[in-house]
Amino acid sequence: MKLHINLNKITDNSYDIIIGTKLAAVAREIAMWNDISKYFIITDSNVKRIYGDAFLKTLRSHKIEVHLLSVPAGEKSKTRKTKERLEDKLLKLKADRSSLIIALGGGVIGDLAGFVAATLMRGIPFIQIPTTLLSQVDSSIGGKVAVDHSLGKNLIGAFYQPKKVYIDVSTLNTLPEREFRNGMAEVIKYAAILDKQLFNYLKQFHQQIMRKNRSTLVHIVKRCCELKKSVVEKDERETGLRRILNFGHTIGHAVESSSNYKLSHGEAVAIGMIAEAKISSALGLFSKTGIKRLKELLQLYRLPTDIPRNMEIRRIISSTLHDKKVHHDEVHYTLIERIGKARVGVRLTADEVINSLSR
Ligand SMILES: NC(=O)c1ccc[n+]([C@@H]2O[C@H](COP(=O)([O-])OP(=O)(O)OC[C@H]3O[C@@H](n4cnc5c(N)ncnc54)[C@H](O)[C@@H]3O)[C@@H](O)[C@H]2O)c1
């Protein structure tokens, strides 16, 4: 199954997302590509063990030059230091503009390897093979690549599109449950802001999805990719519409960092979505029944929905002022109008937000 991301603006950055091909078949396919001098798989320690070594072996069986570079699993690897180490290794191995970087792993690997590809020799081709639900429905599409800084996440990065994205949903079978639920928060977000039918599907097929039934997984991953595609095609560089995808993220990011990252990104976004739905409701945009429906769906997937008691709301809201979405002390929120419809760029001061949350 193929989706085409059409970004034909100044230079042709368009590419295909292939959903459903197994990893071994992906390796066989890319081994046949013409004009590639060397292949570099960038992965993390967990994914290397489960999929990377076998992927390397399949590629090598085609008598091509392949190297595998692995970094420790987790967000702590998304740094300039790790990027520098990877660049040193790639240059020693004589990577050049006709090399191909393969980002095999979750969002950390996609963001890191993509950013390495974006800047090495002013840009060498890369492909994404996302292996977490979050990366399959979100981070592998749209070309945002970055590393973190001690002052905040994703502060140093670029927009750099992959040549292709291959999604094998069977890799989700080995994903720890908490990571799977983490991705489900983003899936629920897409449904809440853009697709009422998907929202109902997630409710109806909850058990099949949690049991990782293949056809339901393909359905939700494909639908989310289509939704992200439609947004990214209209706004490649996040100047307007793409901010719709920030629903739940303004307060979510603040909650995530206030928890010292004990809450996962998806858990924090789930909490953020309910908080932002409450703000929407206080402004008369969204119904109380809507909040209840959203909350019930998040809880069905065992995601938290309340700001933890030990967190002070005022402090959380003040910390949103450090976010990239701040303009003149007002934060731009994406708010929800009804299930399947959202509104971008609602400017609110900290006091307005605090007042609507304490009602
Ligand atoms: N670029 C974007 O548009 C965008 C969007 C959303 C999030 N992100 C970024 O994505 C990152 C989070 O991504 P993530 O949630 O995928 O985290 P991750 O890459 O850290 O993966 C989560 C964990 O799952 C393991 N793992 C990966 N695939 C596996 C598999 N198939 N089986 C077993 N274990 C597996 C990893 O080793 C890791 O321990 C964050 O850095 C975030 O900033 C980027």
mmCIF file with all atom_site columns, C-alpha atoms in Angstrom, residues 103-308:
data_model
loop_
_atom_site.group_PDB
_atom_site.id
_atom_site.type_symbol
_atom_site.label_atom_id
_atom_site.label_alt_id
_atom_site.label_comp_id
_atom_site.label_asym_id
_atom_site.label_entity_id
_atom_site.label_seq_id
_atom_site.pdbx_PDB_ins_code
_atom_site.Cartn_x
_atom_site.Cartn_y
_atom_site.Cartn_z
_atom_site.occupancy
_atom_site.B_iso_or_equiv
_atom_site.pdbx_formal_charge
_atom_site.auth_seq_id
_atom_site.auth_comp_id
_atom_site.auth_asym_id
_atom_site.auth_atom_id
_atom_site.pdbx_PDB_model_num
ATOM 1   C CA . ALA A 1 103 ? 17.045  5.363  10.025 1.00 0.00 ? 103 ALA A CA 1
ATOM 2   C CA . LEU A 1 104 ? 15.854  2.097  11.584 1.00 0.00 ? 104 LEU A CA 1
ATOM 3   C CA . GLY A 1 105 ? 14.077  2.648  14.901 1.00 0.00 ? 105 GLY A CA 1
ATOM 4   C CA . GLY A 1 106 ? 11.681  4.916  16.754 1.00 0.00 ? 106 GLY A CA 1
ATOM 5   C CA . GLY A 1 107 ? 11.334  8.684  16.715 1.00 0.00 ? 107 GLY A CA 1
ATOM 6   C CA . VAL A 1 108 ? 14.676  9.233  18.437 1.00 0.00 ? 108 VAL A CA 1
ATOM 7   C CA . ILE A 1 109 ? 16.518  7.458  15.631 1.00 0.00 ? 109 ILE A CA 1
ATOM 8   C CA . GLY A 1 110 ? 14.437  9.095  12.891 1.00 0.00 ? 110 GLY A CA 1
ATOM 9   C CA . ASP A 1 111 ? 15.079  12.580 14.281 1.00 0.00 ? 111 ASP A CA 1
ATOM 10  C CA . LEU A 1 112 ? 18.780  11.967 14.965 1.00 0.00 ? 112 LEU A CA 1
ATOM 11  C CA . ALA A 1 113 ? 19.716  10.042 11.800 1.00 0.00 ? 113 ALA A CA 1
ATOM 12  C CA . GLY A 1 114 ? 17.596  12.421 9.715  1.00 0.00 ? 114 GLY A CA 1
ATOM 13  C CA . PHE A 1 115 ? 19.447  15.421 11.131 1.00 0.00 ? 115 PHE A CA 1
ATOM 14  C CA . VAL A 1 116 ? 22.807  13.733 10.507 1.00 0.00 ? 116 VAL A CA 1
ATOM 15  C CA . ALA A 1 117 ? 21.700  13.119 6.909  1.00 0.00 ? 117 ALA A CA 1
ATOM 16  C CA . ALA A 1 118 ? 20.507  16.725 6.568  1.00 0.00 ? 118 ALA A CA 1
ATOM 17  C CA . THR A 1 119 ? 23.855  18.282 7.422  1.00 0.00 ? 119 THR A CA 1
ATOM 18  C CA . LEU A 1 120 ? 26.534  15.775 6.374  1.00 0.00 ? 120 LEU A CA 1
ATOM 19  C CA . MET A 1 121 ? 28.049  17.066 3.111  1.00 0.00 ? 121 MET A CA 1
ATOM 20  C CA . ARG A 1 122 ? 25.121  19.551 3.047  1.00 0.00 ? 122 ARG A CA 1
ATOM 21  C CA . GLY A 1 123 ? 22.670  16.694 2.802  1.00 0.00 ? 123 GLY A CA 1
ATOM 22  C CA . ILE A 1 124 ? 22.826  13.049 1.831  1.00 0.00 ? 124 ILE A CA 1
ATOM 23  C CA . PRO A 1 125 ? 19.806  10.857 1.028  1.00 0.00 ? 125 PRO A CA 1
ATOM 24  C CA . PHE A 1 126 ? 18.072  9.002  3.829  1.00 0.00 ? 126 PHE A CA 1
ATOM 25  C CA . ILE A 1 127 ? 15.086  6.736  4.313  1.00 0.00 ? 127 ILE A CA 1
ATOM 26  C CA . GLN A 1 128 ? 12.965  6.140  7.394  1.00 0.00 ? 128 GLN A CA 1
ATOM 27  C CA . ILE A 1 129 ? 12.024  2.692  8.666  1.00 0.00 ? 129 ILE A CA 1
ATOM 28  C CA . PRO A 1 130 ? 10.015  3.550  11.803 1.00 0.00 ? 130 PRO A CA 1
ATOM 29  C CA . THR A 1 131 ? 9.540   0.754  14.333 1.00 0.00 ? 131 THR A CA 1
ATOM 30  C CA . THR A 1 132 ? 7.413   2.369  17.073 1.00 0.00 ? 132 THR A CA 1
ATOM 31  C CA . LEU A 1 133 ? 3.751   3.300  16.750 1.00 0.00 ? 133 LEU A CA 1
ATOM 32  C CA . LEU A 1 134 ? 4.592   6.954  17.428 1.00 0.00 ? 134 LEU A CA 1
ATOM 33  C CA . SER A 1 135 ? 7.182   7.045  14.676 1.00 0.00 ? 135 SER A CA 1
ATOM 34  C CA . GLN A 1 136 ? 4.940   5.172  12.217 1.00 0.00 ? 136 GLN A CA 1
ATOM 35  C CA . VAL A 1 137 ? 2.017   7.560  12.632 1.00 0.00 ? 137 VAL A CA 1
ATOM 36  C CA . ASP A 1 138 ? 3.872   10.768 13.284 1.00 0.00 ? 138 ASP A CA 1
ATOM 37  C CA . SER A 1 139 ? 7.600   11.452 13.447 1.00 0.00 ? 139 SER A CA 1
ATOM 38  C CA . SER A 1 140 ? 8.712   9.618  10.275 1.00 0.00 ? 140 SER A CA 1
ATOM 39  C CA . ILE A 1 141 ? 6.437   11.764 8.123  1.00 0.00 ? 141 ILE A CA 1
ATOM 40  C CA . GLY A 1 142 ? 6.857   15.468 7.554  1.00 0.00 ? 142 GLY A CA 1
ATOM 41  C CA . GLY A 1 143 ? 10.608  15.938 7.548  1.00 0.00 ? 143 GLY A CA 1
ATOM 42  C CA . LYS A 1 144 ? 11.176  17.469 10.970 1.00 0.00 ? 144 LYS A CA 1
ATOM 43  C CA . VAL A 1 145 ? 14.583  16.280 12.176 1.00 0.00 ? 145 VAL A CA 1
ATOM 44  C CA . ALA A 1 146 ? 16.388  17.485 15.280 1.00 0.00 ? 146 ALA A CA 1
ATOM 45  C CA . VAL A 1 147 ? 18.437  16.934 18.401 1.00 0.00 ? 147 VAL A CA 1
ATOM 46  C CA . ASP A 1 148 ? 17.710  18.186 21.916 1.00 0.00 ? 148 ASP A CA 1
ATOM 47  C CA . HIS A 1 149 ? 19.522  20.894 23.887 1.00 0.00 ? 149 HIS A CA 1
ATOM 48  C CA . SER A 1 150 ? 19.736  21.247 27.670 1.00 0.00 ? 150 SER A CA 1
ATOM 49  C CA . LEU A 1 151 ? 17.375  24.231 27.297 1.00 0.00 ? 151 LEU A CA 1
ATOM 50  C CA . GLY A 1 152 ? 14.704  22.192 25.559 1.00 0.00 ? 152 GLY A CA 1
ATOM 51  C CA . LYS A 1 153 ? 13.733  19.395 23.212 1.00 0.00 ? 153 LYS A CA 1
ATOM 52  C CA . ASN A 1 154 ? 14.263  19.594 19.440 1.00 0.00 ? 154 ASN A CA 1
ATOM 53  C CA . LEU A 1 155 ? 15.888  23.032 19.639 1.00 0.00 ? 155 LEU A CA 1
ATOM 54  C CA . ILE A 1 156 ? 18.487  22.316 16.962 1.00 0.00 ? 156 ILE A CA 1
ATOM 55  C CA . GLY A 1 157 ? 17.238  20.816 13.752 1.00 0.00 ? 157 GLY A CA 1
ATOM 56  C CA . ALA A 1 158 ? 16.028  21.185 10.207 1.00 0.00 ? 158 ALA A CA 1
ATOM 57  C CA . PHE A 1 159 ? 13.276  20.344 7.779  1.00 0.00 ? 159 PHE A CA 1
ATOM 58  C CA . TYR A 1 160 ? 14.723  17.538 5.667  1.00 0.00 ? 160 TYR A CA 1
ATOM 59  C CA . GLN A 1 161 ? 12.565  15.037 3.843  1.00 0.00 ? 161 GLN A CA 1
ATOM 60  C CA . PRO A 1 162 ? 13.383  11.332 3.535  1.00 0.00 ? 162 PRO A CA 1
ATOM 61  C CA . LYS A 1 163 ? 13.520  9.673  0.105  1.00 0.00 ? 163 LYS A CA 1
ATOM 62  C CA . LYS A 1 164 ? 11.071  7.035  1.255  1.00 0.00 ? 164 LYS A CA 1
ATOM 63  C CA . VAL A 1 165 ? 9.346   5.748  4.394  1.00 0.00 ? 165 VAL A CA 1
ATOM 64  C CA . TYR A 1 166 ? 8.774   2.015  4.878  1.00 0.00 ? 166 TYR A CA 1
ATOM 65  C CA . ILE A 1 167 ? 6.326   0.967  7.582  1.00 0.00 ? 167 ILE A CA 1
ATOM 66  C CA . ASP A 1 168 ? 6.214   -2.661 8.718  1.00 0.00 ? 168 ASP A CA 1
ATOM 67  C CA . VAL A 1 169 ? 3.459   -2.821 11.362 1.00 0.00 ? 169 VAL A CA 1
ATOM 68  C CA . SER A 1 170 ? 4.596   -6.278 12.478 1.00 0.00 ? 170 SER A CA 1
ATOM 69  C CA . THR A 1 171 ? 7.531   -4.581 14.247 1.00 0.00 ? 171 THR A CA 1
ATOM 70  C CA . LEU A 1 172 ? 4.926   -3.306 16.732 1.00 0.00 ? 172 LEU A CA 1
ATOM 71  C CA . ASN A 1 173 ? 4.569   -6.867 18.092 1.00 0.00 ? 173 ASN A CA 1
ATOM 72  C CA . THR A 1 174 ? 7.826   -6.491 20.010 1.00 0.00 ? 174 THR A CA 1
ATOM 73  C CA . LEU A 1 175 ? 7.148   -2.968 21.248 1.00 0.00 ? 175 LEU A CA 1
ATOM 74  C CA . PRO A 1 176 ? 6.726   -2.692 25.059 1.00 0.00 ? 176 PRO A CA 1
ATOM 75  C CA . GLU A 1 177 ? 3.091   -1.975 25.958 1.00 0.00 ? 177 GLU A CA 1
ATOM 76  C CA . ARG A 1 178 ? 3.830   1.439  27.457 1.00 0.00 ? 178 ARG A CA 1
ATOM 77  C CA . GLU A 1 179 ? 5.500   2.505  24.193 1.00 0.00 ? 179 GLU A CA 1
ATOM 78  C CA . PHE A 1 180 ? 2.501   1.243  22.240 1.00 0.00 ? 180 PHE A CA 1
ATOM 79  C CA . ARG A 1 181 ? 0.082   3.240  24.415 1.00 0.00 ? 181 ARG A CA 1
ATOM 80  C CA . ASN A 1 182 ? 2.378   6.223  23.983 1.00 0.00 ? 182 ASN A CA 1
ATOM 81  C CA . GLY A 1 183 ? 1.768   6.039  20.237 1.00 0.00 ? 183 GLY A CA 1
ATOM 82  C CA . MET A 1 184 ? -1.956  5.547  20.800 1.00 0.00 ? 184 MET A CA 1
ATOM 83  C CA . ALA A 1 185 ? -2.105  9.015  22.400 1.00 0.00 ? 185 ALA A CA 1
ATOM 84  C CA . GLU A 1 186 ? -1.005  10.505 19.051 1.00 0.00 ? 186 GLU A CA 1
ATOM 85  C CA . VAL A 1 187 ? -3.460  8.300  17.154 1.00 0.00 ? 187 VAL A CA 1
ATOM 86  C CA . ILE A 1 188 ? -6.282  9.529  19.410 1.00 0.00 ? 188 ILE A CA 1
ATOM 87  C CA . LYS A 1 189 ? -5.089  13.099 18.840 1.00 0.00 ? 189 LYS A CA 1
ATOM 88  C CA . TYR A 1 190 ? -5.416  12.733 15.049 1.00 0.00 ? 190 TYR A CA 1
ATOM 89  C CA . ALA A 1 191 ? -8.898  11.312 15.496 1.00 0.00 ? 191 ALA A CA 1
ATOM 90  C CA . ALA A 1 192 ? -9.960  14.047 17.933 1.00 0.00 ? 192 ALA A CA 1
ATOM 91  C CA . ILE A 1 193 ? -8.873  16.946 15.711 1.00 0.00 ? 193 ILE A CA 1
ATOM 92  C CA . LEU A 1 194 ? -9.349  15.580 12.208 1.00 0.00 ? 194 LEU A CA 1
ATOM 93  C CA . ASP A 1 195 ? -11.381 12.402 11.909 1.00 0.00 ? 195 ASP A CA 1
ATOM 94  C CA . LYS A 1 196 ? -14.551 11.493 13.758 1.00 0.00 ? 196 LYS A CA 1
ATOM 95  C CA . GLN A 1 197 ? -14.802 8.142  11.961 1.00 0.00 ? 197 GLN A CA 1
ATOM 96  C CA . LEU A 1 198 ? -11.352 7.169  13.172 1.00 0.00 ? 198 LEU A CA 1
ATOM 97  C CA . PHE A 1 199 ? -12.408 8.222  16.668 1.00 0.00 ? 199 PHE A CA 1
ATOM 98  C CA . ASN A 1 200 ? -15.344 5.802  16.544 1.00 0.00 ? 200 ASN A CA 1
ATOM 99  C CA . TYR A 1 201 ? -13.154 3.063  15.026 1.00 0.00 ? 201 TYR A CA 1
ATOM 100 C CA . LEU A 1 202 ? -10.667 3.363  17.909 1.00 0.00 ? 202 LEU A CA 1
ATOM 101 C CA . LYS A 1 203 ? -13.504 2.869  20.342 1.00 0.00 ? 203 LYS A CA 1
ATOM 102 C CA . GLN A 1 204 ? -15.104 -0.019 18.480 1.00 0.00 ? 204 GLN A CA 1
ATOM 103 C CA . PHE A 1 205 ? -11.904 -1.951 17.714 1.00 0.00 ? 205 PHE A CA 1
ATOM 104 C CA . HIS A 1 206 ? -10.060 -1.264 20.950 1.00 0.00 ? 206 HIS A CA 1
ATOM 105 C CA . GLN A 1 207 ? -9.490  -4.945 21.762 1.00 0.00 ? 207 GLN A CA 1
ATOM 106 C CA . GLN A 1 208 ? -8.230  -5.883 18.309 1.00 0.00 ? 208 GLN A CA 1
ATOM 107 C CA . ILE A 1 209 ? -5.872  -2.892 18.310 1.00 0.00 ? 209 ILE A CA 1
ATOM 108 C CA . MET A 1 210 ? -4.463  -3.770 21.739 1.00 0.00 ? 210 MET A CA 1
ATOM 109 C CA . ARG A 1 211 ? -4.026  -7.377 20.595 1.00 0.00 ? 211 ARG A CA 1
ATOM 110 C CA . LYS A 1 212 ? -2.059  -5.973 17.634 1.00 0.00 ? 212 LYS A CA 1
ATOM 111 C CA . ASN A 1 213 ? -4.386  -7.441 15.056 1.00 0.00 ? 213 ASN A CA 1
ATOM 112 C CA . ARG A 1 214 ? -2.594  -6.763 11.771 1.00 0.00 ? 214 ARG A CA 1
ATOM 113 C CA . SER A 1 215 ? -5.448  -5.391 9.676  1.00 0.00 ? 215 SER A CA 1
ATOM 114 C CA . THR A 1 216 ? -6.614  -2.986 12.397 1.00 0.00 ? 216 THR A CA 1
ATOM 115 C CA . LEU A 1 217 ? -3.023  -1.767 12.864 1.00 0.00 ? 217 LEU A CA 1
ATOM 116 C CA . VAL A 1 218 ? -2.622  -1.243 9.127  1.00 0.00 ? 218 VAL A CA 1
ATOM 117 C CA . HIS A 1 219 ? -5.919  0.651  9.110  1.00 0.00 ? 219 HIS A CA 1
ATOM 118 C CA . ILE A 1 220 ? -4.998  3.072  11.889 1.00 0.00 ? 220 ILE A CA 1
ATOM 119 C CA . VAL A 1 221 ? -1.404  3.615  10.724 1.00 0.00 ? 221 VAL A CA 1
ATOM 120 C CA . LYS A 1 222 ? -2.555  4.244  7.150  1.00 0.00 ? 222 LYS A CA 1
ATOM 121 C CA . ARG A 1 223 ? -5.309  6.622  8.259  1.00 0.00 ? 223 ARG A CA 1
ATOM 122 C CA . CYS A 1 224 ? -2.950  8.624  10.484 1.00 0.00 ? 224 CYS A CA 1
ATOM 123 C CA . CYS A 1 225 ? -0.369  8.822  7.670  1.00 0.00 ? 225 CYS A CA 1
ATOM 124 C CA . GLU A 1 226 ? -3.092  10.112 5.337  1.00 0.00 ? 226 GLU A CA 1
ATOM 125 C CA . LEU A 1 227 ? -4.111  12.719 7.892  1.00 0.00 ? 227 LEU A CA 1
ATOM 126 C CA . LYS A 1 228 ? -0.544  13.840 8.504  1.00 0.00 ? 228 LYS A CA 1
ATOM 127 C CA . LYS A 1 229 ? 0.050   13.875 4.736  1.00 0.00 ? 229 LYS A CA 1
ATOM 128 C CA . SER A 1 230 ? -2.904  16.173 4.162  1.00 0.00 ? 230 SER A CA 1
ATOM 129 C CA . VAL A 1 231 ? -1.642  18.609 6.788  1.00 0.00 ? 231 VAL A CA 1
ATOM 130 C CA . VAL A 1 232 ? 2.047   18.519 5.813  1.00 0.00 ? 232 VAL A CA 1
ATOM 131 C CA . GLU A 1 233 ? 1.313   18.949 2.106  1.00 0.00 ? 233 GLU A CA 1
ATOM 132 C CA . LYS A 1 234 ? -0.530  22.168 2.861  1.00 0.00 ? 234 LYS A CA 1
ATOM 133 C CA . ASP A 1 235 ? 2.080   23.488 5.276  1.00 0.00 ? 235 ASP A CA 1
ATOM 134 C CA . GLU A 1 236 ? 5.496   21.863 4.941  1.00 0.00 ? 236 GLU A CA 1
ATOM 135 C CA . ARG A 1 237 ? 7.289   24.284 7.249  1.00 0.00 ? 237 ARG A CA 1
ATOM 136 C CA . GLU A 1 238 ? 4.764   24.717 10.032 1.00 0.00 ? 238 GLU A CA 1
ATOM 137 C CA . THR A 1 239 ? 3.757   28.281 9.322  1.00 0.00 ? 239 THR A CA 1
ATOM 138 C CA . GLY A 1 240 ? 0.052   27.757 9.901  1.00 0.00 ? 240 GLY A CA 1
ATOM 139 C CA . LEU A 1 241 ? -2.164  24.715 9.499  1.00 0.00 ? 241 LEU A CA 1
ATOM 140 C CA . ARG A 1 242 ? 0.488   22.239 10.653 1.00 0.00 ? 242 ARG A CA 1
ATOM 141 C CA . ARG A 1 243 ? 0.104   23.699 14.138 1.00 0.00 ? 243 ARG A CA 1
ATOM 142 C CA . ILE A 1 244 ? -3.181  21.802 14.297 1.00 0.00 ? 244 ILE A CA 1
ATOM 143 C CA . LEU A 1 245 ? -1.051  18.782 15.207 1.00 0.00 ? 245 LEU A CA 1
ATOM 144 C CA . ASN A 1 246 ? 0.013   20.579 18.393 1.00 0.00 ? 246 ASN A CA 1
ATOM 145 C CA . PHE A 1 247 ? -3.328  19.869 20.049 1.00 0.00 ? 247 PHE A CA 1
ATOM 146 C CA . GLY A 1 248 ? -2.568  18.608 23.565 1.00 0.00 ? 248 GLY A CA 1
ATOM 147 C CA . HIS A 1 249 ? 1.112   19.390 23.154 1.00 0.00 ? 249 HIS A CA 1
ATOM 148 C CA . THR A 1 250 ? 1.403   22.889 24.631 1.00 0.00 ? 250 THR A CA 1
ATOM 149 C CA . ILE A 1 251 ? 0.264   21.800 28.077 1.00 0.00 ? 251 ILE A CA 1
ATOM 150 C CA . GLY A 1 252 ? 1.508   18.255 27.380 1.00 0.00 ? 252 GLY A CA 1
ATOM 151 C CA . HIS A 1 253 ? 5.142   19.385 26.959 1.00 0.00 ? 253 HIS A CA 1
ATOM 152 C CA . ALA A 1 254 ? 4.942   21.442 30.144 1.00 0.00 ? 254 ALA A CA 1
ATOM 153 C CA . VAL A 1 255 ? 3.504   18.492 32.102 1.00 0.00 ? 255 VAL A CA 1
ATOM 154 C CA . GLU A 1 256 ? 6.116   16.143 30.629 1.00 0.00 ? 256 GLU A CA 1
ATOM 155 C CA . SER A 1 257 ? 9.032   18.328 31.701 1.00 0.00 ? 257 SER A CA 1
ATOM 156 C CA . SER A 1 258 ? 7.461   19.098 35.125 1.00 0.00 ? 258 SER A CA 1
ATOM 157 C CA . SER A 1 259 ? 7.354   15.343 35.743 1.00 0.00 ? 259 SER A CA 1
ATOM 158 C CA . ASN A 1 260 ? 11.090  15.200 34.957 1.00 0.00 ? 260 ASN A CA 1
ATOM 159 C CA . TYR A 1 261 ? 10.132  12.936 32.084 1.00 0.00 ? 261 TYR A CA 1
ATOM 160 C CA . LYS A 1 262 ? 8.687   10.286 34.415 1.00 0.00 ? 262 LYS A CA 1
ATOM 161 C CA . LEU A 1 263 ? 5.515   10.688 32.400 1.00 0.00 ? 263 LEU A CA 1
ATOM 162 C CA . SER A 1 264 ? 6.061   9.510  28.843 1.00 0.00 ? 264 SER A CA 1
ATOM 163 C CA . HIS A 1 265 ? 5.382   11.888 25.955 1.00 0.00 ? 265 HIS A CA 1
ATOM 164 C CA . GLY A 1 266 ? 2.107   10.139 25.095 1.00 0.00 ? 266 GLY A CA 1
ATOM 165 C CA . GLU A 1 267 ? 0.903   10.162 28.700 1.00 0.00 ? 267 GLU A CA 1
ATOM 166 C CA . ALA A 1 268 ? 1.663   13.871 28.951 1.00 0.00 ? 268 ALA A CA 1
ATOM 167 C CA . VAL A 1 269 ? -0.076  14.591 25.635 1.00 0.00 ? 269 VAL A CA 1
ATOM 168 C CA . ALA A 1 270 ? -3.154  12.685 26.854 1.00 0.00 ? 270 ALA A CA 1
ATOM 169 C CA . ILE A 1 271 ? -3.249  14.922 29.941 1.00 0.00 ? 271 ILE A CA 1
ATOM 170 C CA . GLY A 1 272 ? -2.598  17.955 27.725 1.00 0.00 ? 272 GLY A CA 1
ATOM 171 C CA . MET A 1 273 ? -5.475  17.070 25.388 1.00 0.00 ? 273 MET A CA 1
ATOM 172 C CA . ILE A 1 274 ? -7.975  16.974 28.239 1.00 0.00 ? 274 ILE A CA 1
ATOM 173 C CA . ALA A 1 275 ? -6.629  20.249 29.687 1.00 0.00 ? 275 ALA A CA 1
ATOM 174 C CA . GLU A 1 276 ? -6.850  21.920 26.270 1.00 0.00 ? 276 GLU A CA 1
ATOM 175 C CA . ALA A 1 277 ? -10.313 20.441 25.711 1.00 0.00 ? 277 ALA A CA 1
ATOM 176 C CA . LYS A 1 278 ? -11.343 22.044 29.025 1.00 0.00 ? 278 LYS A CA 1
ATOM 177 C CA . ILE A 1 279 ? -9.967  25.400 27.854 1.00 0.00 ? 279 ILE A CA 1
ATOM 178 C CA . SER A 1 280 ? -11.919 24.956 24.601 1.00 0.00 ? 280 SER A CA 1
ATOM 179 C CA . SER A 1 281 ? -15.042 24.264 26.613 1.00 0.00 ? 281 SER A CA 1
ATOM 180 C CA . ALA A 1 282 ? -14.518 27.258 28.934 1.00 0.00 ? 282 ALA A CA 1
ATOM 181 C CA . LEU A 1 283 ? -14.296 29.464 25.826 1.00 0.00 ? 283 LEU A CA 1
ATOM 182 C CA . GLY A 1 284 ? -17.582 28.030 24.587 1.00 0.00 ? 284 GLY A CA 1
ATOM 183 C CA . LEU A 1 285 ? -15.983 26.160 21.681 1.00 0.00 ? 285 LEU A CA 1
ATOM 184 C CA . PHE A 1 286 ? -16.361 22.542 22.831 1.00 0.00 ? 286 PHE A CA 1
ATOM 185 C CA . SER A 1 287 ? -19.093 20.694 24.706 1.00 0.00 ? 287 SER A CA 1
ATOM 186 C CA . LYS A 1 288 ? -18.813 18.999 28.102 1.00 0.00 ? 288 LYS A CA 1
ATOM 187 C CA . THR A 1 289 ? -20.046 15.781 26.452 1.00 0.00 ? 289 THR A CA 1
ATOM 188 C CA . GLY A 1 290 ? -17.152 16.090 24.009 1.00 0.00 ? 290 GLY A CA 1
ATOM 189 C CA . ILE A 1 291 ? -14.666 16.240 26.897 1.00 0.00 ? 291 ILE A CA 1
ATOM 190 C CA . LYS A 1 292 ? -16.295 13.157 28.414 1.00 0.00 ? 292 LYS A CA 1
ATOM 191 C CA . ARG A 1 293 ? -16.041 11.205 25.136 1.00 0.00 ? 293 ARG A CA 1
ATOM 192 C CA . LEU A 1 294 ? -12.390 12.133 24.651 1.00 0.00 ? 294 LEU A CA 1
ATOM 193 C CA . LYS A 1 295 ? -11.583 11.241 28.251 1.00 0.00 ? 295 LYS A CA 1
ATOM 194 C CA . GLU A 1 296 ? -13.323 7.862  27.945 1.00 0.00 ? 296 GLU A CA 1
ATOM 195 C CA . LEU A 1 297 ? -11.361 6.967  24.809 1.00 0.00 ? 297 LEU A CA 1
ATOM 196 C CA . LEU A 1 298 ? -8.029  7.918  26.392 1.00 0.00 ? 298 LEU A CA 1
ATOM 197 C CA . GLN A 1 299 ? -8.901  5.899  29.486 1.00 0.00 ? 299 GLN A CA 1
ATOM 198 C CA . LEU A 1 300 ? -9.862  2.911  27.341 1.00 0.00 ? 300 LEU A CA 1
ATOM 199 C CA . TYR A 1 301 ? -6.243  2.898  26.160 1.00 0.00 ? 301 TYR A CA 1
ATOM 200 C CA . ARG A 1 302 ? -5.126  3.290  29.781 1.00 0.00 ? 302 ARG A CA 1
ATOM 201 C CA . LEU A 1 303 ? -3.772  6.797  29.299 1.00 0.00 ? 303 LEU A CA 1
ATOM 202 C CA . PRO A 1 304 ? -3.885  9.340  32.139 1.00 0.00 ? 304 PRO A CA 1
ATOM 203 C CA . THR A 1 305 ? -6.189  12.347 31.748 1.00 0.00 ? 305 THR A CA 1
ATOM 204 C CA . ASP A 1 306 ? -5.649  14.537 34.823 1.00 0.00 ? 306 ASP A CA 1
ATOM 205 C CA . ILE A 1 307 ? -2.780  16.852 35.680 1.00 0.00 ? 307 ILE A CA 1
ATOM 206 C CA . PRO A 1 308 ? -1.002  15.075 38.569 1.00 0.00 ? 308 PRO A CA 1
#
